[in-house]
């Protein structure tokens, strides 16, 4: 039994995991991101945490993205997790638009297009 639609879905599916750790004096600031990309559409979640005197989770965010030709459209919103008299984490709403100016656009087609590099 063959599943052609499932095969094409798996071919263009990528999962990116990011981690950022910053040290600012005594504080440790951490950001964790998970991004699932389905061909031209992406959805992701991220978490921001800090460690000053004790560990605290500051916010959880949701991001959506759409790539059309040379344009990248995106939306992100962070839901703060506030604790009175301890952590103030603002709500963040972001919209972004990116344009890809590369003269080597022809290399950015087909399978694994996000993993290719321009080696000229």
Coordinates of C-alpha atoms in Angstrom, one line a residue:
X1 CA 0.0 0.0 0.0
X2 CA 1.4 3.4 -1.0
X3 CA 0.8 6.8 0.6
X4 CA 1.8 9.4 -2.0
X5 CA 0.5 12.4 0.0
X6 CA 2.2 11.4 3.2
X7 CA 5.5 10.9 1.3
X8 CA 5.3 14.4 -0.2
X9 CA 4.5 15.9 3.2
X10 CA 7.5 14.2 4.8
X11 CA 9.8 15.3 2.0
X12 CA 9.2 19.0 2.7
X13 CA 9.0 18.8 6.5
X14 CA 11.8 20.2 8.7
X15 CA 12.0 20.6 12.5
X16 CA 14.5 23.2 13.7
X17 CA 15.4 23.4 17.4
X18 CA 17.2 26.5 18.7
X19 CA 18.7 27.4 22.0
X20 CA 20.2 30.7 23.2
X21 CA 22.0 31.1 26.5
X22 CA 23.2 34.6 27.7
X23 CA 25.2 35.5 30.8
X24 CA 24.6 39.0 32.1
X25 CA 26.5 39.5 35.4
X26 CA 24.8 37.1 37.8
X27 CA 21.8 36.4 35.6
X28 CA 21.5 33.6 33.0
X29 CA 18.9 34.2 30.3
X30 CA 17.7 31.3 28.2
X31 CA 15.6 31.1 25.0
X32 CA 14.3 27.8 23.6
X33 CA 12.6 27.7 20.1
X34 CA 11.1 24.9 18.2
X35 CA 10.0 25.5 14.6
X36 CA 8.2 23.1 12.3
X37 CA 8.4 24.0 8.6
X38 CA 6.0 22.4 6.1
X39 CA 7.2 23.6 2.7
X40 CA 6.3 27.3 2.6
X41 CA 4.4 27.4 6.0
X42 CA 6.0 27.3 9.4
X43 CA 4.6 27.2 13.0
X44 CA 6.7 27.3 16.1
X45 CA 6.7 27.8 19.8
X46 CA 9.4 29.4 22.0
X47 CA 10.1 29.7 25.7
X48 CA 12.0 32.4 27.6
X49 CA 13.4 31.7 31.0
X50 CA 15.9 33.3 33.5
X51 CA 18.0 32.2 36.4
X52 CA 18.9 34.9 38.8
X53 CA 18.3 33.7 42.3
X54 CA 16.1 30.9 41.2
X55 CA 14.7 29.5 37.9
X56 CA 11.6 31.2 36.4
X57 CA 9.8 30.7 33.1
X58 CA 9.1 34.2 31.8
X59 CA 7.0 33.7 28.7
X60 CA 5.8 31.2 26.1
X61 CA 5.3 32.3 22.5
X62 CA 3.7 31.3 19.3
X63 CA 5.0 32.1 15.8
X64 CA 3.6 31.6 12.3
X65 CA 5.3 32.2 9.0
X66 CA 4.6 32.0 5.3
X67 CA 7.2 32.1 2.5
X68 CA 6.0 33.2 -1.0
X69 CA 8.6 33.5 -3.7
X70 CA 11.3 36.0 -2.3
X71 CA 9.1 37.2 0.5
X72 CA 8.9 35.9 4.1
X73 CA 5.9 37.0 6.2
X74 CA 5.8 36.3 9.9
X75 CA 3.8 36.8 13.1
X76 CA 4.9 36.2 16.7
X77 CA 3.2 36.7 20.0
X78 CA 4.6 36.0 23.5
X79 CA 2.3 35.2 26.3
X80 CA 3.9 36.5 29.6
X81 CA 3.9 34.4 32.7
X82 CA 4.0 37.0 35.5
X83 CA 4.6 36.5 39.1
X84 CA 3.7 39.4 41.4
X85 CA 6.7 41.3 42.9
X86 CA 9.1 38.9 41.2
X87 CA 9.0 38.9 37.4
X88 CA 7.6 41.4 34.9
X89 CA 7.5 40.0 31.4
X90 CA 5.9 42.2 28.8
X91 CA 3.5 40.9 26.1
X92 CA 5.2 41.1 22.7
X93 CA 3.5 41.2 19.3
X94 CA 5.8 41.1 16.3
X95 CA 5.1 41.2 12.5
X96 CA 7.9 40.8 10.1
X97 CA 8.5 40.9 6.4
X98 CA 11.7 39.8 4.8
X99 CA 12.9 40.0 1.2
X100 CA 15.6 37.7 -0.2
X101 CA 18.0 39.7 -2.5
X102 CA 20.3 36.8 -3.5
X103 CA 21.5 36.8 -7.1
X104 CA 21.8 33.0 -6.8
X105 CA 18.1 32.4 -6.4
X106 CA 18.3 29.5 -8.8
X107 CA 20.0 27.4 -6.2
X108 CA 17.1 27.9 -3.8
X109 CA 14.7 25.5 -5.4
X110 CA 13.7 21.9 -5.0
X111 CA 14.4 19.5 -2.2
X112 CA 16.4 20.6 0.9
X113 CA 16.3 24.2 -0.3
X114 CA 16.9 25.5 3.2
X115 CA 20.0 23.4 3.6
X116 CA 21.9 24.4 0.4
X117 CA 24.7 26.9 0.3
X118 CA 25.9 29.0 -2.6
X119 CA 29.4 27.7 -3.4
X120 CA 30.7 29.7 -6.4

